[in-house]
Short mmCIF file of C-alpha atoms and ligand atoms in Angstrom, two decimals:
data_model
loop_
_atom_site.label_atom_id
_atom_site.label_comp_id
_atom_site.label_asym_id
_atom_site.label_seq_id
_atom_site.Cartn_x
_atom_site.Cartn_y
_atom_site.Cartn_z
CA MET A 1 5.99 27.25 -15.01
CA GLN A 2 9.47 25.67 -15.06
CA GLN A 3 11.26 24.55 -18.21
CA GLN A 4 11.16 21.11 -19.05
CA ASN A 5 14.43 21.10 -20.03
CA GLN A 6 15.31 21.69 -16.41
CA TYR A 7 14.94 18.36 -15.47
CA LEU A 8 18.55 16.57 -16.37
CA LYS A 9 19.18 13.72 -14.75
CA LYS A 10 16.90 10.15 -14.71
CA VAL A 11 15.57 8.30 -12.01
CA TYR A 12 13.97 4.69 -12.56
CA VAL A 13 12.50 3.30 -9.74
CA GLN A 14 11.52 -0.03 -8.91
CA THR A 15 8.89 -0.44 -6.03
CA TRP A 16 7.59 -3.42 -4.48
CA GLY A 17 5.27 -3.93 -1.95
CA CYS A 18 2.02 -2.50 -0.51
CA GLN A 19 0.02 1.07 -1.03
CA MET A 20 2.27 2.75 1.63
CA ASN A 21 5.30 1.57 -0.63
CA VAL A 22 3.90 2.86 -3.50
CA ALA A 23 2.93 6.32 -2.25
CA ASP A 24 6.61 6.73 -0.54
CA THR A 25 8.02 6.00 -4.11
CA GLU A 26 5.34 9.03 -5.44
CA ARG A 27 7.06 11.44 -2.32
CA MET A 28 10.51 10.46 -3.61
CA LEU A 29 9.85 11.32 -7.10
CA ALA A 30 8.55 14.50 -5.76
CA HIS A 31 11.17 15.58 -3.83
CA LEU A 32 13.81 14.20 -6.66
CA GLY A 33 12.11 16.57 -9.02
CA THR A 34 12.92 19.41 -6.87
CA CYS A 35 16.63 18.57 -7.71
CA ASN A 36 16.37 18.00 -11.42
CA TYR A 37 15.22 14.32 -11.95
CA LYS A 38 12.79 13.07 -14.09
CA PRO A 39 11.45 9.42 -13.65
CA THR A 40 12.47 6.86 -16.89
CA ASP A 41 11.55 3.37 -17.46
CA GLU A 42 14.91 2.85 -19.15
CA VAL A 43 17.20 1.46 -16.40
CA ASN A 44 20.11 1.53 -19.03
CA GLU A 45 19.64 5.40 -19.32
CA ALA A 46 19.10 6.28 -15.71
CA ASP A 47 21.57 8.53 -13.32
CA PHE A 48 20.01 7.19 -10.51
CA ILE A 49 18.58 3.75 -9.49
CA LEU A 50 15.98 3.61 -6.46
CA LEU A 51 14.75 0.09 -5.23
CA ASN A 52 12.10 0.73 -2.79
CA THR A 53 11.68 -2.58 -1.03
CA CYS A 54 9.23 -4.44 0.95
CA HIS A 55 10.03 -6.92 3.99
CA ILE A 56 6.42 -7.91 4.61
CA ARG A 57 7.45 -11.75 3.36
CA GLU A 58 10.25 -13.88 2.96
CA LYS A 59 13.57 -14.06 0.78
CA ALA A 60 12.72 -10.18 0.42
CA ARG A 61 16.50 -9.58 0.87
CA HIS A 62 17.20 -12.91 -1.53
CA LYS A 63 15.30 -11.05 -4.40
CA LEU A 64 16.91 -7.74 -3.72
CA VAL A 65 20.19 -9.09 -3.39
CA SER A 66 19.70 -11.06 -6.94
CA ARG A 67 17.87 -7.80 -8.45
CA LEU A 68 21.25 -5.93 -7.51
CA GLY A 69 23.35 -8.61 -9.43
CA GLU A 70 21.62 -7.58 -12.26
CA LEU A 71 22.43 -4.27 -12.11
CA LYS A 72 25.80 -4.36 -11.03
CA PRO A 73 27.22 -4.45 -14.64
CA LEU A 74 25.77 -1.49 -15.27
CA LYS A 75 27.56 0.36 -12.14
CA GLU A 76 30.69 -1.57 -13.14
CA LYS A 77 30.34 0.25 -16.52
CA ASN A 78 29.58 3.55 -15.70
CA PRO A 79 30.26 4.32 -11.52
CA ASP A 80 28.92 7.61 -11.61
CA VAL A 81 25.64 5.74 -12.07
CA ILE A 82 23.67 6.27 -7.85
CA LEU A 83 22.43 2.75 -6.50
CA ALA A 84 20.03 3.04 -3.56
CA ILE A 85 17.94 1.29 -1.40
CA ALA A 86 14.95 2.39 0.10
CA GLY A 87 12.25 0.75 2.06
CA CYS A 88 11.56 -1.77 4.34
CA VAL A 89 14.41 -4.57 3.51
CA ALA A 90 16.76 -1.07 3.93
CA GLN A 91 15.37 -0.40 7.45
CA ALA A 92 15.45 -3.98 8.43
CA GLU A 93 18.42 -5.33 7.40
CA SER A 94 20.91 -2.23 6.51
CA GLU A 95 24.07 -4.28 8.23
CA ALA A 96 23.95 -7.15 6.42
CA LEU A 97 23.29 -5.45 2.82
CA ALA A 98 25.98 -3.34 3.25
CA LYS A 99 28.27 -6.50 3.61
CA GLU A 100 26.63 -8.38 0.95
CA VAL A 101 26.49 -5.57 -1.79
CA PRO A 102 29.03 -3.09 -1.08
CA PHE A 103 28.40 -1.29 -4.42
CA VAL A 104 25.40 0.08 -3.37
CA ASP A 105 25.89 3.98 -2.76
CA MET A 106 22.96 4.91 -0.20
CA ILE A 107 20.89 2.83 1.91
CA ILE A 108 17.91 4.60 3.42
CA GLY A 109 14.92 3.63 5.62
CA PRO A 110 11.07 5.09 5.02
CA ASP A 111 11.69 7.83 7.44
CA GLN A 112 14.41 9.08 5.10
CA ILE A 113 12.24 10.18 2.24
CA GLU A 114 12.21 14.15 2.68
CA GLN A 115 15.78 13.86 3.41
CA LEU A 116 16.77 12.26 -0.12
CA PRO A 117 17.91 15.19 -1.91
CA SER A 118 20.78 16.16 0.61
CA LEU A 119 21.50 12.75 0.74
CA LEU A 120 22.18 12.50 -2.78
CA GLU A 121 24.05 15.51 -2.90
CA GLU A 122 26.39 13.63 -0.42
CA VAL A 123 26.87 10.97 -2.58
CA VAL A 124 27.89 13.11 -5.58
CA ARG A 125 30.41 14.66 -3.66
CA LYS A 126 31.75 11.62 -2.87
CA HIS A 127 32.09 10.42 -5.97
CA GLU A 128 33.26 13.50 -7.17
CA ALA A 129 36.03 13.60 -4.34
CA SER A 130 37.09 9.68 -5.32
CA LYS A 131 37.60 10.68 -8.92
CA GLY A 132 41.30 10.08 -10.26
CA ILE A 133 42.11 8.95 -5.96
CA VAL A 134 40.73 5.17 -6.47
CA ASP A 135 39.41 3.46 -8.95
CA SER A 136 35.51 4.46 -7.68
CA PHE A 137 34.10 1.07 -8.49
CA HIS A 138 36.12 -1.77 -7.28
CA ASN A 139 37.34 0.55 -4.35
CA SER A 140 34.06 1.34 -3.32
CA PHE A 141 33.46 2.70 -0.12
CA SER A 142 30.60 1.09 1.81
CA PRO A 143 27.28 2.33 1.25
CA PHE A 144 26.35 5.35 2.85
CA VAL A 145 23.44 3.90 5.33
CA LEU A 146 20.81 5.98 7.10
CA THR A 147 18.03 4.26 8.63
CA LYS A 148 17.23 6.42 11.72
CA PHE A 149 13.26 6.71 12.62
CA ASP A 150 12.23 10.38 13.32
CA GLY A 151 12.65 11.16 16.86
CA LYS A 152 9.62 13.20 17.19
CA GLU A 153 7.37 12.30 20.03
CA LYS A 154 4.23 12.37 18.14
CA GLY A 155 2.85 13.88 14.46
CA TYR A 156 4.49 13.81 11.72
CA SER A 157 4.46 16.19 8.73
CA ILE A 158 4.93 15.50 4.88
CA PRO A 159 5.27 19.20 3.11
CA ILE A 160 2.91 19.27 -0.05
CA ASP A 161 4.51 22.25 -1.82
CA VAL A 162 7.64 19.89 -3.36
CA VAL A 163 5.23 18.30 -6.04
CA PRO A 164 7.47 19.44 -9.62
CA PRO A 165 5.40 20.38 -12.21
CA PHE A 166 6.30 17.38 -14.56
CA TYR A 167 4.54 15.36 -11.78
CA ASP A 168 1.12 16.58 -12.55
CA GLU A 169 2.03 16.10 -16.22
CA ILE A 170 2.48 12.53 -16.37
CA LYS A 171 0.13 11.70 -13.47
CA ASN A 172 -2.83 13.00 -14.54
CA GLU A 173 -4.42 10.94 -11.86
CA VAL A 174 -8.13 10.45 -10.67
CA SER A 175 -7.04 8.44 -7.40
CA ARG A 176 -4.62 9.23 -5.16
CA TYR A 177 -3.20 8.05 -1.85
CA VAL A 178 -2.76 10.27 1.12
CA ASN A 179 -0.72 9.15 3.85
CA ILE A 180 -2.72 10.32 7.30
CA ILE A 181 -0.61 7.74 9.46
CA LYS A 182 2.45 5.66 9.64
CA GLY A 183 4.18 3.12 11.88
CA CYS A 184 1.68 0.54 13.77
CA ASN A 185 1.60 -0.42 17.33
CA ASN A 186 -0.25 -3.50 16.95
CA PHE A 187 2.36 -5.99 17.21
CA CYS A 188 0.77 -8.98 15.14
CA THR A 189 3.04 -11.87 16.28
CA PHE A 190 3.78 -12.50 12.44
CA CYS A 191 4.19 -8.77 11.23
CA VAL A 192 7.46 -6.86 10.36
CA VAL A 193 5.88 -4.04 10.36
CA PRO A 194 6.16 -2.26 13.38
CA TYR A 195 10.12 -2.95 13.62
CA THR A 196 10.50 -1.63 9.93
CA ARG A 197 8.21 1.74 10.05
CA GLY A 198 7.95 2.37 13.68
CA ARG A 199 5.55 3.36 16.17
CA GLU A 200 2.15 5.11 15.10
CA LYS A 201 2.63 8.61 13.67
CA SER A 202 -0.33 11.00 12.47
CA ARG A 203 0.06 13.59 10.27
CA LEU A 204 -1.79 16.93 11.42
CA GLN A 205 -5.36 16.84 10.27
CA GLU A 206 -4.84 20.72 8.64
CA GLU A 207 -2.22 19.64 6.53
CA ILE A 208 -3.95 16.31 5.30
CA LEU A 209 -7.04 18.60 4.70
CA GLN A 210 -4.65 21.05 2.62
CA GLU A 211 -3.04 17.99 0.80
CA VAL A 212 -6.76 16.99 -0.29
CA ASN A 213 -7.71 20.53 -1.72
CA HIS A 214 -4.51 20.73 -3.93
CA LEU A 215 -5.25 17.25 -5.27
CA VAL A 216 -8.73 18.11 -6.13
CA SER A 217 -7.51 21.49 -7.65
CA LYS A 218 -5.51 19.34 -9.97
CA GLY A 219 -8.17 16.89 -10.75
CA VAL A 220 -8.21 14.19 -8.71
CA LYS A 221 -11.64 12.85 -7.80
CA GLU A 222 -10.98 9.72 -5.49
CA ILE A 223 -9.12 10.12 -2.30
CA ILE A 224 -7.59 7.15 -0.41
CA LEU A 225 -6.57 7.70 3.09
CA LEU A 226 -3.78 5.64 4.10
CA GLY A 227 -2.02 4.28 7.01
CA GLN A 228 -0.93 0.71 8.23
CA ASN A 229 -3.84 1.09 10.96
CA VAL A 230 -5.92 4.22 9.61
CA ASN A 231 -8.28 3.68 12.79
CA SER A 232 -5.54 4.83 15.25
CA TYR A 233 -5.44 8.22 13.18
CA GLY A 234 -4.78 11.26 15.64
CA LEU A 235 -4.73 9.03 18.97
CA ASP A 236 -1.33 10.18 19.31
CA LEU A 237 -2.09 13.47 18.71
CA ILE A 238 -4.57 13.75 21.20
CA GLY A 239 -2.33 11.86 23.63
CA ALA A 240 -4.59 8.66 23.81
CA THR A 241 -2.45 5.50 23.79
CA ASP A 242 -5.58 3.61 21.73
CA ILE A 243 -8.95 3.74 21.04
CA HIS A 244 -10.10 2.71 24.31
CA SER A 245 -8.43 5.41 26.47
CA SER A 246 -9.27 8.30 24.32
CA GLY A 247 -12.60 9.16 25.87
CA GLY A 248 -14.95 8.36 23.08
CA LYS A 249 -13.15 10.31 20.52
CA MET A 250 -12.13 8.83 17.09
CA PRO A 251 -9.97 11.59 15.12
CA PHE A 252 -10.14 9.13 12.15
CA SER A 253 -14.04 9.35 12.01
CA ASP A 254 -13.90 13.02 12.14
CA LEU A 255 -11.21 13.31 9.68
CA LEU A 256 -13.53 11.35 7.14
CA TYR A 257 -16.44 14.00 8.22
CA GLU A 258 -14.12 16.62 7.28
CA VAL A 259 -12.70 15.20 3.89
CA SER A 260 -16.16 14.52 2.83
CA ASN A 261 -16.65 18.16 3.07
CA VAL A 262 -14.04 18.89 0.76
CA GLN A 263 -15.51 20.12 -2.51
CA GLY A 264 -14.68 18.19 -5.35
CA VAL A 265 -13.79 15.15 -3.73
CA GLU A 266 -16.28 12.24 -4.98
CA ARG A 267 -15.18 9.06 -3.39
CA ILE A 268 -13.05 8.69 -0.33
CA ARG A 269 -11.48 4.79 0.59
CA PHE A 270 -8.95 3.76 3.38
CA THR A 271 -6.84 1.14 4.01
CA THR A 272 -5.98 -0.35 5.89
CA SER A 273 -8.86 -0.84 9.44
CA ASN A 274 -8.14 -3.38 11.95
CA PRO A 275 -10.93 -4.85 13.15
CA HIS A 276 -9.95 -4.78 16.95
CA ASP A 277 -10.28 -0.56 17.15
CA PHE A 278 -13.40 -0.55 14.48
CA THR A 279 -15.98 1.35 16.33
CA PRO A 280 -19.60 1.86 15.70
CA THR A 281 -18.94 6.12 15.32
CA LEU A 282 -17.01 4.43 11.97
CA ALA A 283 -20.05 2.56 11.28
CA LYS A 284 -21.85 5.77 11.88
CA ALA A 285 -19.47 7.52 9.16
CA PHE A 286 -20.31 4.58 6.75
CA GLU A 287 -23.81 5.72 7.57
CA ASP A 288 -23.49 9.42 7.10
CA LEU A 289 -20.96 9.85 4.38
CA PRO A 290 -22.01 9.12 0.45
CA LYS A 291 -18.58 9.58 -0.47
CA VAL A 292 -17.32 6.89 1.62
CA THR A 293 -17.59 4.16 -1.27
CA ASN A 294 -19.61 1.22 -0.60
CA SER A 295 -16.26 -1.41 -0.57
CA PHE A 296 -14.36 -2.08 2.65
CA HIS A 297 -11.13 -3.92 3.31
CA LEU A 298 -11.28 -5.17 6.72
CA ALA A 299 -8.09 -8.05 6.96
CA VAL A 300 -9.45 -11.01 9.10
CA GLN A 301 -6.15 -12.72 8.81
CA SER A 302 -7.97 -16.48 10.14
CA GLY A 303 -11.52 -17.70 11.21
CA SER A 304 -9.89 -19.34 14.05
CA ASP A 305 -10.02 -17.88 17.31
CA ARG A 306 -7.15 -20.22 18.48
CA ILE A 307 -5.01 -18.81 15.75
CA LEU A 308 -6.28 -15.08 15.89
CA ASP A 309 -5.23 -15.29 19.60
CA ARG A 310 -1.60 -16.55 18.75
CA MET A 311 -1.50 -13.85 15.90
CA ASN A 312 -2.15 -11.26 19.01
CA ARG A 313 -5.20 -9.99 16.48
CA GLN A 314 -7.48 -9.03 19.49
CA TYR A 315 -10.25 -9.77 18.24
CA THR A 316 -12.68 -13.03 18.12
CA ARG A 317 -14.16 -14.53 14.98
CA ASN A 318 -17.75 -13.59 16.41
CA GLU A 319 -16.34 -9.78 17.07
CA TYR A 320 -15.03 -9.66 13.68
CA LEU A 321 -18.55 -10.65 12.60
CA GLU A 322 -19.92 -8.10 14.93
CA ARG A 323 -18.25 -5.27 13.24
CA VAL A 324 -19.18 -6.39 9.88
CA GLY A 325 -22.81 -6.47 10.62
CA TRP A 326 -22.62 -2.87 11.93
CA ILE A 327 -21.85 -2.24 8.53
CA ARG A 328 -23.80 -4.39 6.63
CA LYS A 329 -26.85 -2.75 8.60
CA VAL A 330 -26.22 0.66 7.15
CA ARG A 331 -24.70 -0.52 4.04
CA PRO A 332 -26.25 -3.49 2.80
CA GLN A 333 -24.90 -3.85 -0.77
CA ILE A 334 -21.19 -2.81 0.39
CA ALA A 335 -18.22 -5.15 -0.85
CA PHE A 336 -15.79 -6.58 1.46
CA SER A 337 -12.29 -7.41 1.11
CA THR A 338 -9.54 -9.00 3.30
CA ASP A 339 -6.17 -10.25 3.75
CA ILE A 340 -5.65 -14.27 4.98
CA ILE A 341 -2.76 -16.04 5.99
CA VAL A 342 -2.78 -19.58 6.09
CA GLY A 343 -0.32 -22.19 7.54
CA PHE A 344 0.40 -19.84 10.65
CA PRO A 345 2.41 -21.79 13.31
CA GLY A 346 -0.14 -24.11 14.81
CA GLU A 347 -2.68 -24.02 12.28
CA SER A 348 -4.47 -27.38 12.56
CA GLN A 349 -6.76 -29.08 9.70
CA GLN A 350 -9.79 -27.40 12.27
CA ASP A 351 -8.44 -23.93 12.22
CA PHE A 352 -8.27 -24.04 8.34
CA GLU A 353 -11.42 -25.25 8.00
CA ASP A 354 -13.07 -22.12 9.91
CA THR A 355 -11.03 -19.93 7.70
CA LEU A 356 -12.74 -21.55 5.11
CA SER A 357 -16.35 -21.43 6.62
CA LEU A 358 -15.80 -17.60 7.40
CA VAL A 359 -14.60 -16.83 4.09
CA GLU A 360 -17.77 -18.71 2.68
CA GLU A 361 -19.97 -17.25 5.12
CA MET A 362 -18.60 -13.67 4.66
CA LYS A 363 -19.17 -13.76 0.73
CA TYR A 364 -16.14 -11.59 -0.18
CA ALA A 365 -15.49 -9.22 -3.21
CA PHE A 366 -11.58 -10.38 -3.35
CA ILE A 367 -9.14 -11.82 -0.88
CA TYR A 368 -5.17 -11.11 -0.58
CA ALA A 369 -4.45 -14.79 0.63
CA PHE A 370 -0.57 -15.58 1.82
CA LYS A 371 1.33 -18.46 3.08
CA TYR A 372 2.50 -17.47 6.39
CA SER A 373 5.85 -16.87 6.09
CA ILE A 374 8.44 -16.57 8.86
CA ARG A 375 10.04 -13.00 9.79
CA LYS A 376 13.17 -12.67 12.00
CA GLY A 377 12.76 -11.12 15.09
CA THR A 378 8.74 -11.52 15.06
CA PRO A 379 7.22 -13.38 17.66
CA ALA A 380 5.82 -16.17 15.82
CA THR A 381 9.58 -17.04 14.75
CA ARG A 382 9.57 -18.81 18.24
CA PHE A 383 6.37 -20.80 17.69
CA HIS A 384 7.92 -24.63 17.24
CA ASP A 385 4.47 -26.04 15.40
CA GLN A 386 5.75 -24.65 12.10
CA VAL A 387 3.39 -25.50 9.66
CA PRO A 388 4.94 -27.85 6.70
CA GLU A 389 5.34 -25.92 3.11
CA GLU A 390 3.55 -28.94 1.70
CA ILE A 391 0.44 -28.26 3.63
CA LYS A 392 0.49 -24.39 3.47
CA ASP A 393 0.57 -24.82 -0.62
CA LYS A 394 -2.57 -26.90 -0.35
CA ARG A 395 -4.58 -24.72 1.90
CA LEU A 396 -3.79 -21.38 0.08
CA GLN A 397 -4.97 -23.10 -3.33
CA LEU A 398 -7.90 -24.25 -1.59
CA LEU A 399 -9.11 -21.45 -0.23
CA LEU A 400 -8.20 -19.22 -3.53
CA ASP A 401 -10.04 -21.74 -5.20
CA VAL A 402 -13.30 -20.80 -2.82
CA GLN A 403 -12.98 -17.53 -3.59
CA LYS A 404 -12.34 -17.33 -7.29
CA LYS A 405 -15.99 -19.34 -7.47
CA GLU A 406 -17.47 -16.41 -5.36
CA THR A 407 -15.93 -13.53 -6.89
CA LEU A 408 -16.82 -15.00 -10.22
CA LYS A 409 -20.21 -15.69 -8.96
CA GLN A 410 -20.41 -12.37 -7.96
CA ASN A 411 -19.46 -10.72 -11.12
CA LEU A 412 -21.51 -12.98 -13.20
CA ALA A 413 -24.32 -11.07 -10.80
CA GLU A 414 -23.76 -8.04 -12.17
CA ILE A 415 -24.83 -8.62 -15.54
CA GLY A 416 -27.56 -6.25 -16.51
CA SER A 417 -27.25 -4.13 -13.89
CA VAL A 418 -26.08 -0.33 -14.48
CA ARG A 419 -23.46 1.25 -12.34
CA GLU A 420 -21.68 4.56 -11.58
CA VAL A 421 -18.41 4.04 -12.86
CA LEU A 422 -15.35 6.52 -12.42
CA ILE A 423 -13.13 6.36 -14.95
CA LEU A 424 -9.47 5.82 -14.07
CA TYR A 425 -7.51 5.04 -17.04
CA LYS A 426 -7.24 4.09 -20.68
CA ASN A 427 -7.02 0.53 -21.89
CA ARG A 428 -3.76 0.33 -23.94
CA LYS A 429 -4.57 -2.70 -25.98
CA GLU A 430 -7.89 -1.67 -26.98
CA GLU A 431 -9.00 1.59 -28.91
CA ASP A 432 -12.06 3.66 -27.46
CA SER A 433 -11.82 1.58 -24.10
CA TRP A 434 -11.37 2.78 -20.59
CA TYR A 435 -11.11 1.30 -17.08
CA GLY A 436 -12.91 2.35 -14.31
CA ARG A 437 -14.73 0.82 -11.10
CA THR A 438 -17.82 0.79 -9.77
CA ASN A 439 -18.28 2.55 -6.00
CA GLU A 440 -18.06 -1.25 -4.76
CA GLY A 441 -14.71 -1.25 -6.24
CA ARG A 442 -15.07 -3.89 -9.32
CA LEU A 443 -12.79 -3.40 -12.33
CA VAL A 444 -15.00 -2.45 -15.21
CA LYS A 445 -13.97 -2.37 -19.09
CA VAL A 446 -16.05 0.24 -20.90
CA GLN A 447 -16.52 1.12 -24.30
CA THR A 448 -16.92 4.47 -25.48
CA SER A 449 -15.35 6.84 -28.41
CA MET A 450 -15.89 9.79 -25.46
CA PRO A 451 -12.64 10.55 -24.03
CA CYS A 452 -13.90 10.24 -20.12
CA ILE A 453 -11.01 10.19 -17.76
CA GLY A 454 -12.11 11.19 -14.42
CA PHE A 455 -15.71 11.29 -15.03
CA THR A 456 -18.26 9.13 -13.74
CA LEU A 457 -20.45 7.20 -16.21
CA SER A 458 -23.61 5.32 -15.74
CA VAL A 459 -22.50 1.75 -17.34
CA LYS A 460 -24.98 -0.95 -18.41
CA ILE A 461 -23.30 -4.50 -17.63
CA GLU A 462 -23.20 -6.77 -20.50
CA ASP A 463 -20.42 -8.96 -19.45
CA ALA A 464 -18.10 -10.15 -16.84
CA ASN A 465 -15.10 -12.17 -15.86
CA LEU A 466 -12.95 -13.30 -12.88
CA ILE A 467 -11.20 -10.15 -13.15
CA ALA A 468 -13.37 -7.15 -14.52
CA LEU A 469 -16.96 -6.56 -15.82
CA VAL A 470 -17.61 -5.34 -19.37
CA GLY A 471 -20.03 -2.51 -19.98
CA ARG A 472 -21.30 -0.04 -22.34
CA VAL A 473 -22.12 3.69 -21.38
CA CYS A 474 -25.90 4.28 -21.18
CA GLN A 475 -27.13 6.57 -23.67
N1 5AD B 1 3.55 -13.99 6.57
C1 5AD B 1 2.55 -14.14 5.41
N2 5AD B 1 1.67 -12.55 5.67
C2 5AD B 1 2.09 -11.70 6.12
N3 5AD B 1 1.21 -10.34 5.97
C3 5AD B 1 1.81 -9.67 7.06
N4 5AD B 1 2.90 -10.64 7.31
C4 5AD B 1 2.83 -11.65 6.82
C5 5AD B 1 3.90 -12.69 7.23
N5 5AD B 1 4.81 -13.22 8.18
C6 5AD B 1 -0.11 -10.45 5.06
C7 5AD B 1 -1.09 -10.10 6.28
C8 5AD B 1 -1.01 -8.53 6.10
C9 5AD B 1 -0.86 -8.37 4.65
C10 5AD B 1 -0.33 -6.66 4.30
O1 5AD B 1 0.70 -8.90 4.24
O2 5AD B 1 -2.13 -10.57 5.54
O3 5AD B 1 -2.73 -8.07 6.21
FE1 SF4 B 2 0.89 -5.62 10.73
FE2 SF4 B 2 -0.36 -6.07 12.85
FE3 SF4 B 2 -0.10 -3.60 12.44
FE4 SF4 B 2 -1.20 -4.64 10.32
S1 SF4 B 2 -1.72 -4.41 12.40
S2 SF4 B 2 0.32 -3.55 10.05
S3 SF4 B 2 -0.57 -6.76 10.51
S4 SF4 B 2 1.15 -5.67 13.21
#
């Protein structure tokens, strides 16, 4: 066991965006642990400030540059502090950033995570070399930029032996993400991901299972398989271009069976799954595997066929509902969630009403709803019939109001039931209070004097609001 005082330096990380970015931050922290960096929440005491950025919606660069403006005085006071931008804004806008914020030391893309320790060394060497020769802040060299996608034809690897000891100490987590596929080949017309994350590449099944076994041995109970489109998992490894040319094979479904066979895994979730290549094989996995939770995020984006077509989603409203039907047949109580974009170019009042009616029909447990935001370089930027901002605002509000009523109704209907709740973390605001999730993914505040993180408890639901259920452990 390495000594605690080995961690001589401190890293402050700010993360924006999706679960993929959260998982990337964890990997960066693990790699930084191998070169003596320990995380801190105090930006003022950091030796290294790392901003892991998201580019999915508008003003990403603007927000980042304004955050960097706040951090600039720290760098002026102490030029030895290393300032880095990682993630999707770095990948997409490195040139503009290098000009706009030249005092940043390093700009790296999502495929540079494994190289982080060696890149850091290079920056430190540069700092040292500049000492005494120039004022290293004001004569600052331009940032070191590296945003190349890995050149491998197929597959990628995330070593799992880099996890430093403190990482497990501070984490103590019950639920963990495991990356299984990166990139996306779908090219939805609104989305930057295929450009910021590159083409789909899968991790070898053996490596994924090794990581799952490692996590379980550390006490993790719930595994969340992560990818921009998990349904495509493994297709690159078997030389198929998509699910329809895979000769009836679905490596993702095979992976679910394998993960389910790992002793100690209690719950399995996965995200994100694209409806266009959701197959009956995957519905069968829901039927066969009780560890796969009773919750499912299936992004629909719109309820109008015309808009779905313009979005290049490759399914119709009816096809979406048909796939939902396959799952509801084997899991009648399953809780669906979704992503929706309002105000996509050309969205008429009728198209929006089609989305509203789909949401009402689906009875989602919850939704993530966004106003369409123009992304440079994506095909939808060229559509001339952009929707005015005020209309987007109104539609978003209406949609959220409809969903809030549904979520509240579903939560209130839980009162009186007994649910199996996996306890995830302590409630910091109240004594003897914990938070966990039901199998359907509903958040539950549980009252008990027993330390119970990682336990699955039978909980009687006594109250509910829009955000959470409240319950007591059954005796
Ligand atoms: N504008 C608004 N929302 C977007 N999303 C992706 N791109 C855009 C965009 N240009 C949303 C989609 C996706 C989620 C992760 O972000 O709903 O599923
Ligand atoms: Fe973006 Fe579409 Fe790929 Fe999802 S499936 S990451 S929305 S391009």
